[in-house]
Coordinates of C-alpha atoms in Angstrom, one line a residue:
X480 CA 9.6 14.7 -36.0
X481 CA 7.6 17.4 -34.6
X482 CA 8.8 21.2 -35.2
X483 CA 10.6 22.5 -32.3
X484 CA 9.1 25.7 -32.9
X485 CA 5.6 24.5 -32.1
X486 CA 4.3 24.7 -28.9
X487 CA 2.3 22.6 -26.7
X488 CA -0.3 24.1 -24.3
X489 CA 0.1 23.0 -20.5
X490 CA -3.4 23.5 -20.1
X491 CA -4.3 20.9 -22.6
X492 CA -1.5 18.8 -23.5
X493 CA -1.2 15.7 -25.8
X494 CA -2.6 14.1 -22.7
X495 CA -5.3 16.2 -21.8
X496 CA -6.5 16.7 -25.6
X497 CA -6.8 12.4 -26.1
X498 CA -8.9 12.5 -22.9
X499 CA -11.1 14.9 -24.0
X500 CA -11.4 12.7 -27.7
X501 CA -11.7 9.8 -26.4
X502 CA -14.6 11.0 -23.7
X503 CA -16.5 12.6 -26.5
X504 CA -15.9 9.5 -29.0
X505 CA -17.2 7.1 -26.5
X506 CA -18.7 8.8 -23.7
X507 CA -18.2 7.1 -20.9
X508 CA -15.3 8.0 -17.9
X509 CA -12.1 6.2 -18.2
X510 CA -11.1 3.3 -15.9
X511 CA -8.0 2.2 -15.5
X512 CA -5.4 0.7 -12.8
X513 CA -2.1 1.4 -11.0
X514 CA -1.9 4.7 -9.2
X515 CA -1.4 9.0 -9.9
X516 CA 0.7 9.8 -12.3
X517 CA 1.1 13.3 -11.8
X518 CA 4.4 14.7 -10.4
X519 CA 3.7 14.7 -6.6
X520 CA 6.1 15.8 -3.5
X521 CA 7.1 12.3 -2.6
X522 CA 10.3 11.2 -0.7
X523 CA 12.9 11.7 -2.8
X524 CA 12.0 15.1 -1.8
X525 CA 13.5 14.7 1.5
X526 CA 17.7 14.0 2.4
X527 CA 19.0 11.8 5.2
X528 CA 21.7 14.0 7.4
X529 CA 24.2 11.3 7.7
X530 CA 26.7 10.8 10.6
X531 CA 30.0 12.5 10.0
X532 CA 31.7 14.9 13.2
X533 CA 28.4 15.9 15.3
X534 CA 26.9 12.2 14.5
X535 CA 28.9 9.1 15.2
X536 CA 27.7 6.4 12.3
X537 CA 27.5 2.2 12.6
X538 CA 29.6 0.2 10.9
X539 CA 28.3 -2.1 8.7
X540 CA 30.4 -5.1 8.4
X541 CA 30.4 -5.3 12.5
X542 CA 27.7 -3.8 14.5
X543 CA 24.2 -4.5 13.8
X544 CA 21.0 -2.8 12.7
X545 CA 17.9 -4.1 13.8
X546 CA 14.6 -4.6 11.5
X547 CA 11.9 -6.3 14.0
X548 CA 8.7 -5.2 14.3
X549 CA 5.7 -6.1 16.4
X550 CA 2.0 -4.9 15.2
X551 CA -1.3 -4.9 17.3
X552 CA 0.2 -5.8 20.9
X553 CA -2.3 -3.1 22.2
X554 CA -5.4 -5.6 22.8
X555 CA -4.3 -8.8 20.5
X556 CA -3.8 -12.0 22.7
X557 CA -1.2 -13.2 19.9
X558 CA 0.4 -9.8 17.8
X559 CA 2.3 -10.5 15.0
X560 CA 6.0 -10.2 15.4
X561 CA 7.6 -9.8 11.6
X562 CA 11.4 -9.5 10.7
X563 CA 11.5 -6.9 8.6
X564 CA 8.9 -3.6 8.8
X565 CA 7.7 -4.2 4.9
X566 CA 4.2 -6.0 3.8
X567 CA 2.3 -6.9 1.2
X568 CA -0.7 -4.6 1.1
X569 CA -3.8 -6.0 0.1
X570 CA -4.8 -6.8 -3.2
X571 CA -7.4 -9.1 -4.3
X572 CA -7.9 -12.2 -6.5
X573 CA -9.9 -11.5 -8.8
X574 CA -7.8 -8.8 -9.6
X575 CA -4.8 -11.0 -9.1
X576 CA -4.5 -14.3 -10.6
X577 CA -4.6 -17.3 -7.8
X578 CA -0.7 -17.9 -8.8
X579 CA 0.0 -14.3 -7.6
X580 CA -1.3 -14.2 -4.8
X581 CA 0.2 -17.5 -4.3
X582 CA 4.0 -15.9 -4.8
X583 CA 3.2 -12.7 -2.5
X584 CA 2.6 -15.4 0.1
X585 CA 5.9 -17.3 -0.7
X586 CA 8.2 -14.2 -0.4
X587 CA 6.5 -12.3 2.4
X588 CA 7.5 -15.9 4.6
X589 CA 10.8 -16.7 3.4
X590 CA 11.7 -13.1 4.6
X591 CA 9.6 -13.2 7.7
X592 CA 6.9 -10.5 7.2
X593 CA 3.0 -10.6 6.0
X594 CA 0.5 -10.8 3.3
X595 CA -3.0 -9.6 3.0
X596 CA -6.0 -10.8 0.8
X597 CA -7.9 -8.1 0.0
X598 CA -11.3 -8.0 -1.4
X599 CA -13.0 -11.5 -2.5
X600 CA -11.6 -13.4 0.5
X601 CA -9.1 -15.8 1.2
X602 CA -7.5 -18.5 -1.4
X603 CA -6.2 -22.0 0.0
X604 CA -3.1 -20.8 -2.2
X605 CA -2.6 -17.4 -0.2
X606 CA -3.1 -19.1 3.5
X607 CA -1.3 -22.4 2.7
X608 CA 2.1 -20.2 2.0
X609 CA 1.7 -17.1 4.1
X610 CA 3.7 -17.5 7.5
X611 CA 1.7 -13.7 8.4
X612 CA -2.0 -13.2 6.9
X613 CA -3.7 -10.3 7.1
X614 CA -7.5 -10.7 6.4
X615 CA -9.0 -8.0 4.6
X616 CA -13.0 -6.8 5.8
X617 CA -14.1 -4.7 3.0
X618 CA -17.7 -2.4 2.8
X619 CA -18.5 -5.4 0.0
X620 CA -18.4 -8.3 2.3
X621 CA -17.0 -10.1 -1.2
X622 CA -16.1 -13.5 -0.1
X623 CA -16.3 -12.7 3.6
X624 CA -16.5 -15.8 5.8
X625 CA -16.1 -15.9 9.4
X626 CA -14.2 -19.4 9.5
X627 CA -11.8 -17.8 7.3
X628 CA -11.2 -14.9 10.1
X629 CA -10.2 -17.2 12.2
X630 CA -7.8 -18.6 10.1
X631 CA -6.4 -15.3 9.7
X632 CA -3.5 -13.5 12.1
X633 CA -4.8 -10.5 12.0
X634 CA -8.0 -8.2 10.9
X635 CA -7.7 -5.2 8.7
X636 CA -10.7 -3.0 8.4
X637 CA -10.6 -0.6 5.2
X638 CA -12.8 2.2 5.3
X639 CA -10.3 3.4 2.4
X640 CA -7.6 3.5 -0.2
X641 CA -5.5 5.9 -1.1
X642 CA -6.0 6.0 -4.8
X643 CA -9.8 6.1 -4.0
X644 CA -10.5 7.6 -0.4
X645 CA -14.1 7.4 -0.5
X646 CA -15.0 5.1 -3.6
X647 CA -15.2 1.8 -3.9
X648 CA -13.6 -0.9 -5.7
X649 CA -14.4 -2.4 -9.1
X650 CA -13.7 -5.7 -11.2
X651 CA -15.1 -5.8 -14.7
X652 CA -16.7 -9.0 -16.1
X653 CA -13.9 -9.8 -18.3
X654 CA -12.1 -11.0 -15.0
X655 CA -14.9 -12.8 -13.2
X656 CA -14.5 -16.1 -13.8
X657 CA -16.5 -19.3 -12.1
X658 CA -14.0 -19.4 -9.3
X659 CA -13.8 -15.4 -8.6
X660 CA -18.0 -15.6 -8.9
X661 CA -18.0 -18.4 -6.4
X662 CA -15.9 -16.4 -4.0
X663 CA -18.2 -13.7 -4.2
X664 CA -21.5 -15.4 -4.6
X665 CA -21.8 -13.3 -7.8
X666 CA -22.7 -13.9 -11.3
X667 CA -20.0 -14.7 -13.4
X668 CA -18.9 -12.5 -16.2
X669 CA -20.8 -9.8 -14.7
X670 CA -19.1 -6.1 -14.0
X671 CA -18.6 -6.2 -10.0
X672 CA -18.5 -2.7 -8.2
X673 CA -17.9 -2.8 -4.4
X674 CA -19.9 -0.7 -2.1
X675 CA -18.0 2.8 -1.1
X676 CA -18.9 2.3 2.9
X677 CA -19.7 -0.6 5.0
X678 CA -23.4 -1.2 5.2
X679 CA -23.8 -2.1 8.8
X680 CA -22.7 1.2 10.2
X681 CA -22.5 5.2 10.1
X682 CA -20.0 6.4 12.4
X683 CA -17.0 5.7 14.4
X684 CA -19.6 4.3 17.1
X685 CA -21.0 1.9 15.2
X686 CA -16.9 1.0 14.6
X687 CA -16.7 0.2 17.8
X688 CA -18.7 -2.1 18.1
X689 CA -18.6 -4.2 15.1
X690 CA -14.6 -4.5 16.0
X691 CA -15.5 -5.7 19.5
X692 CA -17.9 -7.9 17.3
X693 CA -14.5 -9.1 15.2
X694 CA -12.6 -9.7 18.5
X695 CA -15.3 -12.1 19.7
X696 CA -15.6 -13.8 16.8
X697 CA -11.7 -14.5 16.9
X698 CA -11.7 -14.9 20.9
X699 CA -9.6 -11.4 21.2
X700 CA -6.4 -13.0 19.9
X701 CA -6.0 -11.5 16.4
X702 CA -5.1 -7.7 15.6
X703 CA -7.4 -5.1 14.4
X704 CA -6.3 -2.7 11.9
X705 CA -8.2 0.1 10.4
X706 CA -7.2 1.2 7.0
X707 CA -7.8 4.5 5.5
X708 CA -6.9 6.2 2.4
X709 CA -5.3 9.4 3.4
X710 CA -7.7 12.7 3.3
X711 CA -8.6 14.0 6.7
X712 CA -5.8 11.8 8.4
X713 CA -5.4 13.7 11.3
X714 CA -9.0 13.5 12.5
X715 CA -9.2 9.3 10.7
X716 CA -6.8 8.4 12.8
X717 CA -7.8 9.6 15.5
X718 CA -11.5 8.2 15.4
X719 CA -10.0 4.9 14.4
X720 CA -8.0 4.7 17.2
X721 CA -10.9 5.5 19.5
X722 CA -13.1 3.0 17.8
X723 CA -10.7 0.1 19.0
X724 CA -7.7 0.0 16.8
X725 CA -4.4 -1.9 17.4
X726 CA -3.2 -0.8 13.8
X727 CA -3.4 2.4 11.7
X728 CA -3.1 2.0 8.6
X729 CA -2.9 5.1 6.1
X730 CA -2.8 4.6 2.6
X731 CA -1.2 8.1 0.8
X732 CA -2.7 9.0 -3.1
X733 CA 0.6 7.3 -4.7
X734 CA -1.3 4.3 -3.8
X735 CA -2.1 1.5 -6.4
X736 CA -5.7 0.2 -7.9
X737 CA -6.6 -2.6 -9.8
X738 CA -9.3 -0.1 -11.2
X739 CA -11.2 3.1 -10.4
X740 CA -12.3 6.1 -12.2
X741 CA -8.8 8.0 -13.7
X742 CA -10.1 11.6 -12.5
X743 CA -10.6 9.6 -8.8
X744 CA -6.9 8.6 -8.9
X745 CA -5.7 11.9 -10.0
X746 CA -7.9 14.1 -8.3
X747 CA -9.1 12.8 -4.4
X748 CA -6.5 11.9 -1.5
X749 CA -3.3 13.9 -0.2
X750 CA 0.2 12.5 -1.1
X751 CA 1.8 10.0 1.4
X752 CA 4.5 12.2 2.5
X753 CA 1.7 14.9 3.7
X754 CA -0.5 12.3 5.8
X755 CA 2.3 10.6 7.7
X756 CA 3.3 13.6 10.2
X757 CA -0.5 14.3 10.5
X758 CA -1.3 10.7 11.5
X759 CA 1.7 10.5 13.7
X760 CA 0.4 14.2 15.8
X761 CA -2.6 12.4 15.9
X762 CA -0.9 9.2 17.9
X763 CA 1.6 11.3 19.6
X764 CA -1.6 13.4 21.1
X765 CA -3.7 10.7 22.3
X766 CA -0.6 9.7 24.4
X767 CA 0.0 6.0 21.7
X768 CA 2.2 7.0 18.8
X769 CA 4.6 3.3 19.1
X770 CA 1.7 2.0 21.1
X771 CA -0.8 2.1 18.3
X772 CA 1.3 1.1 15.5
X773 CA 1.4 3.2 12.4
X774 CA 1.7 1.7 9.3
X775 CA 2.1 3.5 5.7
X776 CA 1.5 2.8 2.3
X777 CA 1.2 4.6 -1.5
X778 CA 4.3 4.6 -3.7
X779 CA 6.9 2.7 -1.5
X780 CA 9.9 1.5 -4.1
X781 CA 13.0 1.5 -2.1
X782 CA 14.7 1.4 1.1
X783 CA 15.1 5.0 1.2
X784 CA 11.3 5.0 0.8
X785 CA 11.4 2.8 4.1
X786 CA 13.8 4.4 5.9
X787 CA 12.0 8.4 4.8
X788 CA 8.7 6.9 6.3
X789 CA 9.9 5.0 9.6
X790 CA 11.6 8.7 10.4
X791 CA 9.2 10.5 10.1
X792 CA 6.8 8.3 12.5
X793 CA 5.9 5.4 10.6
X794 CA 6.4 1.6 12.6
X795 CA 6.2 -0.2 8.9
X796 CA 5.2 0.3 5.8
X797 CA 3.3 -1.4 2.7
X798 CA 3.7 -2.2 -0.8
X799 CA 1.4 -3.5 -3.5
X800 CA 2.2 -1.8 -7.3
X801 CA 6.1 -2.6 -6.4
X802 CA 5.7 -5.7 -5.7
X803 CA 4.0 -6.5 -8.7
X804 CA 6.6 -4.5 -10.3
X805 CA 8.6 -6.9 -8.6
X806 CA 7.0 -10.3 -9.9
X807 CA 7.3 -8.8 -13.7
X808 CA 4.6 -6.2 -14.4
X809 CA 5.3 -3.7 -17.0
X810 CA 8.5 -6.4 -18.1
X811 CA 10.6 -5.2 -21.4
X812 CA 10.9 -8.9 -22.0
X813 CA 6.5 -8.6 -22.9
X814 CA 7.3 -5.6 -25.1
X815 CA 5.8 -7.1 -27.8
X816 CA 2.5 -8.3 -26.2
X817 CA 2.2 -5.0 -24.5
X818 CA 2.2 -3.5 -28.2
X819 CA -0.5 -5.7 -29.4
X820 CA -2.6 -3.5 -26.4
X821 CA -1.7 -0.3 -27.8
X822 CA 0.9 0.2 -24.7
X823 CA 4.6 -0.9 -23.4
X824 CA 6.2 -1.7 -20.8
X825 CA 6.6 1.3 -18.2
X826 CA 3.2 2.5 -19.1
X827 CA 0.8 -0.6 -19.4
X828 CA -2.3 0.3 -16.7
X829 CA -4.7 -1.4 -18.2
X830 CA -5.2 -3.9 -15.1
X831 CA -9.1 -3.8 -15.3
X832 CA -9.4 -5.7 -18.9
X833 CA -7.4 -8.9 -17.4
X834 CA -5.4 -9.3 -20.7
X835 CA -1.7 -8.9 -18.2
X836 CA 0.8 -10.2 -20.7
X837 CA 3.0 -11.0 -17.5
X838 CA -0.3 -12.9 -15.9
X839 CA -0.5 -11.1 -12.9
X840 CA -3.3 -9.2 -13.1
X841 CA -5.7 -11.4 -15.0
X842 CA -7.9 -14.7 -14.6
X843 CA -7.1 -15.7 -18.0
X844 CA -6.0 -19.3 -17.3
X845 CA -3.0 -19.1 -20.3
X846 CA -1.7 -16.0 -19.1
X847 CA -1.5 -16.7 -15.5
X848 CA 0.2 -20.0 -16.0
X849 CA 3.0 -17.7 -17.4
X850 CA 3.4 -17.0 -13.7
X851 CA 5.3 -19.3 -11.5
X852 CA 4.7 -19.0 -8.0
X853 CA 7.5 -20.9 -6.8
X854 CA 10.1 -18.3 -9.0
X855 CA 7.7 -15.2 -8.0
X856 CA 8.3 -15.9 -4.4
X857 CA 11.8 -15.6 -5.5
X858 CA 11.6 -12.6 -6.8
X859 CA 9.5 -11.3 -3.9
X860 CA 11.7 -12.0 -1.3
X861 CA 14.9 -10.9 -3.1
X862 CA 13.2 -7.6 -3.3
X863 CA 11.8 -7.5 -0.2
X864 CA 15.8 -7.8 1.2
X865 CA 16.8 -5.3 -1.0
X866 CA 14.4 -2.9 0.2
X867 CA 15.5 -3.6 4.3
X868 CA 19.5 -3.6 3.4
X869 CA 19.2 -0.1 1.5
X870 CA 17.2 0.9 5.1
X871 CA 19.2 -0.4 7.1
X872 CA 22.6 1.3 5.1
X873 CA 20.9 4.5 5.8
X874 CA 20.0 3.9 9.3
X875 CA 23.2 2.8 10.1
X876 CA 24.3 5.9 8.3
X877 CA 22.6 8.0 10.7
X878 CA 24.5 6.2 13.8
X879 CA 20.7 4.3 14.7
X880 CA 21.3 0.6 15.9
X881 CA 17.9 0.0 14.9
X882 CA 15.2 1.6 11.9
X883 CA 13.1 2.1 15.1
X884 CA 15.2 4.7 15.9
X885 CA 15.2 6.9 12.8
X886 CA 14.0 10.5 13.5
X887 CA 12.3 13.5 12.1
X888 CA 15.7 15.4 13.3
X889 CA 17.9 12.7 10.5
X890 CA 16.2 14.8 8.0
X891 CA 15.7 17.8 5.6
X892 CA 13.7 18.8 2.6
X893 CA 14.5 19.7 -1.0
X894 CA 11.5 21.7 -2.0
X895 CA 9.8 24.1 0.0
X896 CA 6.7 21.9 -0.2
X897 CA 8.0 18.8 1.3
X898 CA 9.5 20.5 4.2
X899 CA 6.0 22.1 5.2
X900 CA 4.0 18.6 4.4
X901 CA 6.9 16.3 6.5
X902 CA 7.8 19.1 8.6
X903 CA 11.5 18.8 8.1
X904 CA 13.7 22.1 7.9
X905 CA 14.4 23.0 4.6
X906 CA 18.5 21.8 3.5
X907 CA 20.3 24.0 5.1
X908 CA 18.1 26.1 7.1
X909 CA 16.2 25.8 10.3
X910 CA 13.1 26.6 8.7
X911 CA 9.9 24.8 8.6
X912 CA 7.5 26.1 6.7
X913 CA 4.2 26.3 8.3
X914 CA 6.2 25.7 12.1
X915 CA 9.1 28.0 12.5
X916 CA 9.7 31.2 11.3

């Protein structure tokens, strides 16, 4: 028991203090996965104002709330018209076993809404049970295959990631096997590091023309999103608009990683709640905020998470740790194994060394066969419902037949902080720090 009278430093905490050992014991930076853990302004900084005299609410047992979205109908012969406004964000295999991927696939199409592959390409597994898939074209060109495009219903372009906005990816040897190699026409067993920018172009320009380049080679019927990780959103958006986009898609520093550099996930990017209304004044000034659909991702976990985001501009949003959350990562029930790594569940981020005791993040064939794709899809889409009922309670709350239809005016901030990033009064003021005085 440690003596209440002692006290810790906030400057160099327990924390801080086994950082600096273990960088001098072994000196080399620490990788790890998952995404910040520092306290951030997030959304459960911000309140709904529910319906009550001024406000005249929907009743849920009788009158409906409407979840529908449709993304890329700005150039896309065939948009992609999902039931609910939550995906799957990209994640990779490689970093994900092949039976993961598999199960993101199964729920996203038993509740009507999409996948994406992510870096290394597209499995037989992933296509053959996603209704909705979103093909990933990353700086690496990992697995990249233009037959594979085709197959795809839409093209996301990722010039970034929230927990690394300008780094690249990474995928340590220990999770390369023969099949992940093959993908990637890489050796196997061999660290992998991703490129941080795509090497066929410089500028927003250049953008242009290798999207009309992916239009072509999909004969102008698929989507084009651009993803960035949120950092200079305002002027990102913009430029990816220009450059051709149907989708935005901006990933905020609560985002997820299968692995990067610690001091990049802790110390590059703005949160989510700050790039949303900055990506949205960016749509809303070129005239094709709704028209250029918005979509937002980086530490989505519930409907109010949703319901926050789709108010203050967002036309869908994202998730990638939840979900794997969701499938059994960081599960008391592998307490034990988690132990044997010097961790536990609620804090296992270890994603990079592919020992997942739950078999999600790992190539290990025993582990992943602890996975079953047909029960993860399960679990998936039970979530996945969950998350558009608790939106669709609040909606309703707010007298909105549709979560569409949720507003910056159906909220207020907490902290002083989160009304000047969402630019939402303060709770019971008018003020908006930053906008009104």
């Amino acid at each position: 028991m440690i003596d209440p009278a002692l006290r810790e430093s906030a400057t160099f905490d327990r924390a801080t203090i086994a950082a600096i050992q273990r960088a001098a014991a072994t000196g080399v930076y620490d990788i790890r996965g998952w995404g910040a853990k520092r306290p951030l302004p997030h959304f459960d900084d911000l309140l709904f104002l529910g319906a009550s005299m001024s406000r005249y609410p929907l009743e849920g047992y009788r009158e409906r709330c409407d979840t529908d979205v449709v993304l890329g109908d700005r150039n896309a012969k065939y948009p992609l018209h999902l039931d609910i406004p939550v995906t799957i964000a990209g994640m990779s295999f490689g970093a994900l076993s092949a039976q993961t991927k598999e199960a993101l696939g199964r729920g996203a199409s038993e509740v009507g809404t999409s996948t994406t592959t992510g870096d290394g390409g597209m499995t037989p597994e992933e296509r053959g049970q996603s209704k909705h898939l979103v093909y990933q074209y990353l700086p690496s060109r990992y697995g990249m295959n233009p037959d594979d495009l085709r197959k795809a219903d839409a093209i996301e372009v990722v010039l970034g990631q929230g927990a690394k906005p300008g780094g690249g990816g990474m995928l340590l040897g220990q999770k390369i096997s023969e099949r992940v190699a093959e993908m990637r026409t890489l050796p196997a067993g061999i660290d992998q590091r991703s490129a941080c920018r795509h090497p066929d172009w410089t500028g927003p320009d250049d953008l242009a023309i290798k999207i009309l380049e992916l239009r072509e080679i999909t004969d102008w019927e698929k989507p084009i999103y651009i993803k960035v990780g949120a950092s200079r959103t305002y002027y990102d958006v913009k430029l990816a608009v220009a450059a051709g986009a149907d989708v935005v898609v901006v990933d905020g520093m609560q985002g997820g990683t299968a692995a990067t550099q610690d001091v990049f996930i802790e110390h590059v990017g703005i949160p989510t709640l700050a790039a949303i209304p900055q990506a949205v004044q960016a749509l809303q000034e070129l005239g094709l905020h709704r028209k250029v659909q918005l979509i937002v991702s980086g530490g989505i976990r519930t409907g109010a998470d949703v319901a926050k985001a789709m108010a203050l501009g967002a036309d869908a949003v994202a998730i990638g740790t939840a979900a794997l959350i969701a499938l059994g990562d960081n599960d008391p029930r592998y307490a034990e194994d988690y132990a044997k790594l010097g961790s536990a569940p609620g804090f296992y981020d270890d994603f990079q060394d592919g020992r997942d005791p739950a078999g999600i993040t790992t190539q290990d064939p025993e582990l992943a066969a602890r996975l079953d794709p047909v029960e993860g899809g399960r679990r998936i889409a039970n979530y996945l419902r969950v998350l558009t009922m608790e939106a669709q309670t609040l909606a309703r709350a707010c007298g909105k037949a549709h979560l569409r239809n949720l507003e910056p005016e159906d909220l207020v901030a907490l902290t002083i902080e989160a009304a000047a990033m969402a630019r939402v009064p303060l709770a019971g003021t008018e003020w908006i720090p930053g906008v009104t005085r």
